[in-house]
Tab-separated table of C-alpha atoms and ligand atoms in Angstrom:
chain	number	residue	atom	x	y	z
A	717	MET	CA	-16.004	-28.698	-22.072
A	718	ALA	CA	-12.827	-26.605	-22.349
A	719	VAL	CA	-13.400	-22.927	-21.569
A	720	ASN	CA	-11.925	-20.244	-23.812
A	721	PRO	CA	-9.435	-18.383	-21.543
A	722	ARG	CA	-10.321	-14.991	-23.109
A	723	GLU	CA	-14.032	-15.266	-22.300
A	724	ASP	CA	-13.194	-16.757	-18.959
A	725	LYS	CA	-10.922	-13.768	-18.192
A	726	GLN	CA	-13.780	-11.354	-19.009
A	727	ARG	CA	-16.010	-13.093	-16.480
A	728	TRP	CA	-13.271	-12.959	-13.855
A	729	ARG	CA	-12.655	-9.260	-14.557
A	730	SER	CA	-16.209	-8.152	-13.847
A	731	GLN	CA	-16.416	-10.379	-10.773
A	732	MET	CA	-13.115	-9.152	-9.319
A	733	LEU	CA	-13.890	-5.495	-10.057
A	734	ARG	CA	-17.142	-5.899	-8.124
A	735	LEU	CA	-15.379	-7.653	-5.268
A	736	ARG	CA	-12.775	-4.881	-4.943
A	737	GLN	CA	-15.536	-2.286	-4.888
A	738	THR	CA	-17.034	-3.940	-1.810
A	739	LEU	CA	-14.153	-2.392	0.181
A	740	THR	CA	-15.203	1.018	1.477
A	741	VAL	CA	-13.032	4.091	0.880
A	742	PRO	CA	-11.885	4.227	4.552
A	743	GLU	CA	-11.106	0.495	4.476
A	744	ARG	CA	-9.005	0.976	1.370
A	745	GLN	CA	-7.196	4.005	2.785
A	746	TYR	CA	-6.336	2.097	5.938
A	747	LYS	CA	-5.006	-0.841	3.937
A	748	ASP	CA	-3.094	1.511	1.592
A	749	GLU	CA	-1.192	2.893	4.590
A	750	GLN	CA	-0.429	-0.637	5.807
A	751	ILE	CA	0.769	-1.661	2.351
A	752	CYS	CA	2.978	1.438	1.978
A	753	GLY	CA	4.536	0.700	5.375
A	754	ILE	CA	5.237	-2.911	4.396
A	755	LEU	CA	6.769	-1.815	1.104
A	756	GLU	CA	8.913	0.836	2.771
A	757	SER	CA	10.321	-1.733	5.251
A	758	PHE	CA	10.922	-4.167	2.391
A	759	LEU	CA	12.839	-1.560	0.362
A	760	LEU	CA	14.948	-0.639	3.379
A	761	SER	CA	15.679	-4.263	4.321
A	762	ARG	CA	17.526	-5.247	1.138
A	763	SER	CA	20.337	-3.948	-0.996
A	764	TRP	CA	19.243	-3.002	-4.516
A	765	PRO	CA	20.996	-2.514	-7.825
A	766	VAL	CA	21.817	1.100	-8.659
A	767	PRO	CA	20.030	3.263	-9.752
A	768	HIS	CA	17.422	2.812	-7.065
A	769	SER	CA	14.501	3.125	-9.402
A	770	ILE	CA	11.034	1.690	-9.010
A	771	GLY	CA	8.165	1.422	-11.457
A	772	LEU	CA	4.974	2.518	-9.694
A	773	TYR	CA	1.476	3.444	-10.966
A	774	ARG	CA	-1.282	5.955	-10.110
A	775	SER	CA	-4.239	4.007	-8.819
A	776	MET	CA	-7.534	3.822	-10.680
A	777	ARG	CA	-10.828	2.012	-10.079
A	778	GLY	CA	-10.000	1.223	-6.463
A	779	GLU	CA	-6.489	-0.157	-6.999
A	780	VAL	CA	-4.068	-0.064	-4.064
A	781	ASN	CA	-2.821	3.529	-3.778
A	782	LEU	CA	0.945	3.683	-3.193
A	783	PHE	CA	1.377	7.387	-3.913
A	784	SER	CA	2.170	8.386	-0.307
A	785	LEU	CA	5.410	6.423	-0.681
A	786	LEU	CA	6.878	9.443	-2.460
A	787	GLU	CA	6.648	11.470	0.736
A	788	ARG	CA	8.654	9.069	2.888
A	789	PRO	CA	11.981	10.669	3.848
A	790	SER	CA	13.659	7.253	4.135
A	791	LEU	CA	13.039	6.724	0.388
A	792	ALA	CA	14.381	10.099	-0.735
A	793	LYS	CA	17.119	8.502	-2.850
A	794	TRP	CA	14.668	6.409	-4.871
A	795	ILE	CA	13.614	7.355	-8.396
A	796	PHE	CA	9.860	6.799	-8.892
A	797	ALA	CA	8.636	6.201	-12.430
A	798	PHE	CA	5.004	5.982	-13.631
A	799	PRO	CA	3.411	4.602	-16.794
A	800	ALA	CA	1.949	6.748	-19.552
A	801	VAL	CA	0.019	5.186	-22.415
A	802	GLU	CA	1.960	6.029	-25.613
A	803	SER	CA	-0.317	4.342	-28.069
A	804	GLU	CA	-3.786	2.996	-27.425
A	805	GLU	CA	-3.643	1.319	-30.811
A	806	ASN	CA	-0.448	-0.623	-30.154
A	807	ARG	CA	-1.122	-0.917	-26.426
A	808	GLN	CA	2.276	0.519	-25.582
A	809	MET	CA	3.206	2.384	-22.433
A	810	ARG	CA	6.414	4.082	-21.300
A	811	PHE	CA	7.594	5.096	-17.866
A	812	TYR	CA	8.598	8.611	-16.816
A	813	ARG	CA	10.125	9.857	-13.615
A	814	ALA	CA	7.782	11.951	-11.419
A	815	ALA	CA	8.026	13.184	-7.851
A	816	LYS	CA	4.967	15.284	-7.041
A	817	GLU	CA	1.371	15.905	-8.118
A	818	GLU	CA	2.393	18.763	-10.462
A	819	ASP	CA	4.419	16.269	-12.499
A	820	PHE	CA	1.162	14.612	-13.669
A	821	GLN	CA	-1.728	15.326	-16.009
A	822	THR	CA	-4.950	13.429	-16.628
A	823	GLY	CA	-4.377	11.153	-19.618
A	824	HIS	CA	-5.737	8.038	-21.289
A	825	TYR	CA	-8.658	6.292	-19.556
A	826	GLY	CA	-8.759	9.228	-17.094
A	827	ILE	CA	-5.580	8.024	-15.350
A	828	ARG	CA	-3.091	10.511	-13.892
A	829	GLU	CA	-0.065	10.164	-16.153
A	830	PRO	CA	3.438	11.625	-15.798
A	831	LEU	CA	4.334	14.523	-18.099
A	832	ARG	CA	6.144	13.210	-21.168
A	833	ASN	CA	9.547	14.757	-20.942
A	834	GLU	CA	12.180	12.696	-22.748
A	835	GLN	CA	14.766	13.528	-20.114
A	836	ASN	CA	12.550	11.867	-17.513
A	837	ALA	CA	11.944	8.654	-19.474
A	838	VAL	CA	13.084	5.528	-17.616
A	839	GLU	CA	13.472	2.195	-19.385
A	840	PRO	CA	11.772	-0.586	-17.371
A	841	GLN	CA	14.838	-2.789	-17.956
A	842	ASN	CA	16.665	-0.461	-15.545
A	843	PHE	CA	14.162	-0.766	-12.709
A	844	ALA	CA	15.263	-2.442	-9.491
A	845	LEU	CA	11.625	-3.435	-9.119
A	846	LEU	CA	8.289	-3.009	-10.873
A	847	LEU	CA	5.055	-2.811	-8.894
A	848	VAL	CA	2.209	-4.193	-10.945
A	849	PRO	CA	-1.476	-3.463	-10.280
A	850	GLY	CA	-4.112	-6.006	-11.158
A	851	LEU	CA	-7.656	-7.219	-10.593
A	852	ALA	CA	-6.644	-10.600	-9.135
A	853	PHE	CA	-3.543	-12.683	-8.456
A	854	THR	CA	-2.872	-16.306	-7.560
A	855	GLU	CA	-0.227	-17.345	-5.048
A	856	SER	CA	1.874	-18.668	-7.907
A	857	GLY	CA	1.978	-15.131	-9.338
A	858	VAL	CA	-0.523	-15.322	-12.212
A	859	ARG	CA	-2.080	-11.877	-12.731
A	860	LEU	CA	-5.361	-10.680	-14.217
A	861	GLY	CA	-5.280	-7.112	-15.644
A	862	TYR	CA	-7.908	-5.015	-17.424
A	863	GLY	CA	-7.342	-6.775	-20.705
A	864	GLY	CA	-5.276	-4.180	-22.553
A	865	GLY	CA	-2.091	-6.219	-22.494
A	866	TYR	CA	-0.113	-3.064	-21.547
A	867	TYR	CA	1.682	-4.607	-18.594
A	868	ASP	CA	2.075	-7.921	-20.416
A	869	ARG	CA	4.130	-6.162	-23.100
A	870	VAL	CA	6.398	-4.528	-20.532
A	871	LEU	CA	6.765	-7.711	-18.469
A	872	ALA	CA	7.726	-9.656	-21.595
A	873	VAL	CA	10.930	-7.614	-22.072
A	874	LEU	CA	12.080	-7.377	-18.450
A	875	PRO	CA	15.355	-9.070	-17.542
A	876	PRO	CA	15.199	-11.420	-14.517
A	877	SER	CA	17.102	-8.809	-12.479
A	878	VAL	CA	13.932	-6.694	-12.236
A	879	LEU	CA	11.786	-7.878	-9.332
A	880	LYS	CA	8.128	-8.017	-10.355
A	881	ILE	CA	5.739	-7.447	-7.462
A	882	GLY	CA	1.972	-7.768	-7.820
A	883	VAL	CA	0.091	-5.291	-5.611
A	884	LEU	CA	-3.335	-6.193	-4.277
A	885	TYR	CA	-5.754	-6.178	-1.373
A	886	ALA	CA	-6.005	-9.604	0.255
A	887	VAL	CA	-9.564	-10.039	-1.142
A	888	GLN	CA	-8.052	-10.071	-4.642
A	889	ARG	CA	-6.099	-13.259	-3.952
A	890	VAL	CA	-7.683	-16.222	-5.707
A	891	ALA	CA	-6.869	-19.929	-5.940
A	892	ASP	CA	-6.809	-20.095	-9.715
A	893	LEU	CA	-7.009	-17.857	-12.800
A	894	PRO	CA	-7.219	-18.540	-16.509
A	895	ALA	CA	-3.700	-18.052	-17.900
A	896	GLU	CA	-2.487	-17.628	-21.463
A	897	ALA	CA	0.995	-18.253	-22.870
A	898	HIS	CA	1.894	-14.512	-22.834
A	899	ASP	CA	1.022	-14.052	-19.147
A	900	VAL	CA	4.226	-13.390	-17.187
A	901	ARG	CA	4.167	-14.391	-13.530
A	902	MET	CA	4.969	-12.118	-10.613
A	903	ASP	CA	7.987	-12.879	-8.391
A	904	MET	CA	6.260	-11.620	-5.254
A	905	LEU	CA	2.868	-10.413	-4.035
A	906	LEU	CA	2.316	-7.442	-1.738
A	907	ASP	CA	-0.909	-6.911	0.217
A	908	GLU	CA	-1.961	-5.598	3.649
A	909	ASN	CA	-0.774	-8.862	5.242
A	910	GLY	CA	2.787	-8.643	3.954
A	911	VAL	CA	5.050	-9.376	1.019
A	912	VAL	CA	5.554	-12.990	-0.034
A	913	SER	CA	7.451	-14.836	-2.757
A	914	CYS	CA	5.341	-16.611	-5.332
A	915	CYS	CA	5.715	-20.348	-5.277
A	916	MET	CA	6.506	-21.949	-8.626
A	917	PRO	CA	4.392	-25.107	-8.920
B	1324	FFO	N1	-3.184	2.396	-12.405
B	1324	FFO	C1	-3.019	1.803	-13.569
B	1324	FFO	N2	-2.464	2.467	-14.572
B	1324	FFO	C2	-2.338	1.869	-15.783
B	1324	FFO	C3	-2.768	0.544	-15.991
B	1324	FFO	C4	-3.336	-0.150	-14.877
B	1324	FFO	O1	-3.725	-1.315	-14.954
B	1324	FFO	N3	-3.445	0.513	-13.701
B	1324	FFO	N4	-2.622	-0.007	-17.231
B	1324	FFO	C5	-2.490	-1.378	-17.438
B	1324	FFO	O2	-2.933	-1.910	-18.364
B	1324	FFO	C6	-2.572	0.872	-18.391
B	1324	FFO	C7	-3.969	1.339	-18.753
B	1324	FFO	N5	-4.754	0.227	-19.074
B	1324	FFO	C8	-6.097	0.196	-19.244
B	1324	FFO	C9	-6.615	-0.796	-20.026
B	1324	FFO	C10	-7.961	-0.839	-20.292
B	1324	FFO	C11	-8.810	0.114	-19.734
B	1324	FFO	C12	-10.258	0.108	-20.044
B	1324	FFO	O3	-10.986	0.967	-19.631
B	1324	FFO	N6	-10.747	-0.837	-20.794
B	1324	FFO	C13	-12.117	-0.884	-21.171
B	1324	FFO	C14	-12.208	-1.637	-22.462
B	1324	FFO	C15	-11.669	-0.783	-23.553
B	1324	FFO	C16	-11.130	-1.552	-24.719
B	1324	FFO	O4	-11.261	-2.767	-24.785
B	1324	FFO	O5	-10.552	-0.889	-25.586
B	1324	FFO	C17	-12.949	-1.476	-20.072
B	1324	FFO	O6	-12.373	-2.177	-19.196
B	1324	FFO	O7	-14.133	-1.169	-20.012
B	1324	FFO	C18	-8.290	1.090	-18.931
B	1324	FFO	C19	-6.932	1.130	-18.680
B	1324	FFO	C20	-1.647	2.007	-18.103
B	1324	FFO	N7	-1.850	2.582	-16.810
B	1325	ATP	N1	3.954	-9.606	-25.056
B	1325	ATP	C1	2.894	-9.348	-25.827
B	1325	ATP	N2	3.062	-8.940	-27.098
B	1325	ATP	C2	2.003	-8.697	-27.885
B	1325	ATP	N3	0.717	-8.830	-27.488
B	1325	ATP	C3	0.476	-9.232	-26.250
B	1325	ATP	C4	1.552	-9.500	-25.337
B	1325	ATP	N4	1.015	-9.861	-24.169
B	1325	ATP	C5	-0.325	-9.798	-24.326
B	1325	ATP	N5	-0.662	-9.442	-25.568
B	1325	ATP	C6	-2.049	-9.287	-26.080
B	1325	ATP	O1	-2.745	-8.339	-25.259
B	1325	ATP	C7	-4.131	-8.714	-25.100
B	1325	ATP	C8	-4.577	-8.619	-23.654
B	1325	ATP	O2	-3.887	-9.565	-22.848
B	1325	ATP	P1	-4.446	-9.937	-21.395
B	1325	ATP	O3	-5.886	-10.309	-21.493
B	1325	ATP	O4	-3.518	-10.910	-20.751
B	1325	ATP	O5	-4.332	-8.503	-20.669
B	1325	ATP	P2	-4.159	-8.108	-19.163
B	1325	ATP	O6	-2.920	-8.679	-18.586
B	1325	ATP	O7	-5.431	-8.419	-18.471
B	1325	ATP	O8	-4.036	-6.514	-19.318
B	1325	ATP	P3	-2.991	-5.402	-18.813
B	1325	ATP	O9	-1.604	-5.971	-18.949
B	1325	ATP	O10	-3.226	-4.226	-19.697
B	1325	ATP	O11	-3.346	-5.110	-17.417
B	1325	ATP	C9	-4.252	-10.100	-25.660
B	1325	ATP	O12	-4.957	-9.975	-26.873
B	1325	ATP	C10	-2.834	-10.563	-25.906
B	1325	ATP	O13	-2.744	-11.374	-27.048
């Protein structure tokens, strides 16, 4: 019998949330440092379109924490932008530039969000790359989020020039996920073992 992808996604979400929580805090912190190091080397190994801006996120519910990237002197010329939920009703988020803890406040869903200052707004179309959190990813780049569709809406309007990188711990890699027509695939995946291109089957 065909399974409804929505219900199937709900089952996957609770399973993958539980699986991620099996990593202890020290295990996660260790992996976060590894992942930040891999990302730093990756950023330094390529030439990127100007401005050097990157869409990041503040981690929640045990997501990979990339915040220490902002302190790396080698990345001083990069602009870091973070999502803020603009409308829970329309599931819209916007990105704002932020550089230090004081540039954030606790916002929707208890997430640390950048202060909304119009001068600091960055359009995702201008990112060199967007780092996308998720609950699970497949090697072909299919992503499972929390079900809000916030990232899906941003991903839908990105030009191909913006590199989309799914960020995960290796335990979040799965062979298959239920996908819907609106799901946009990642170009690459980043975890504690490295950064790899997604194969397009
Ligand atoms: N770090 C981080 N920031 C992010 C996201 C993310 O995935 N990670 N988002 C990417 O989307 C947005 C927030 N998305 C969220 C979507 C749903 C829920 C949530 O708690 N959902 C409830 C169900 C509520 C409902 O259906 O209305 C739940 O899971 O219990 C939280 C955050 C913006 N910021
Ligand atoms: N580009 C889009 N435009 C309008 N609605 C969309 C778009 N993409 C997804 N949606 C809607 O958003 C809802 C949630 O989608 P989905 O279950 O794929 O979320 P998700 O990827 O897990 O969540 P998130 O992106 O917030 O992490 C669905 O009802 C879907 O129809």
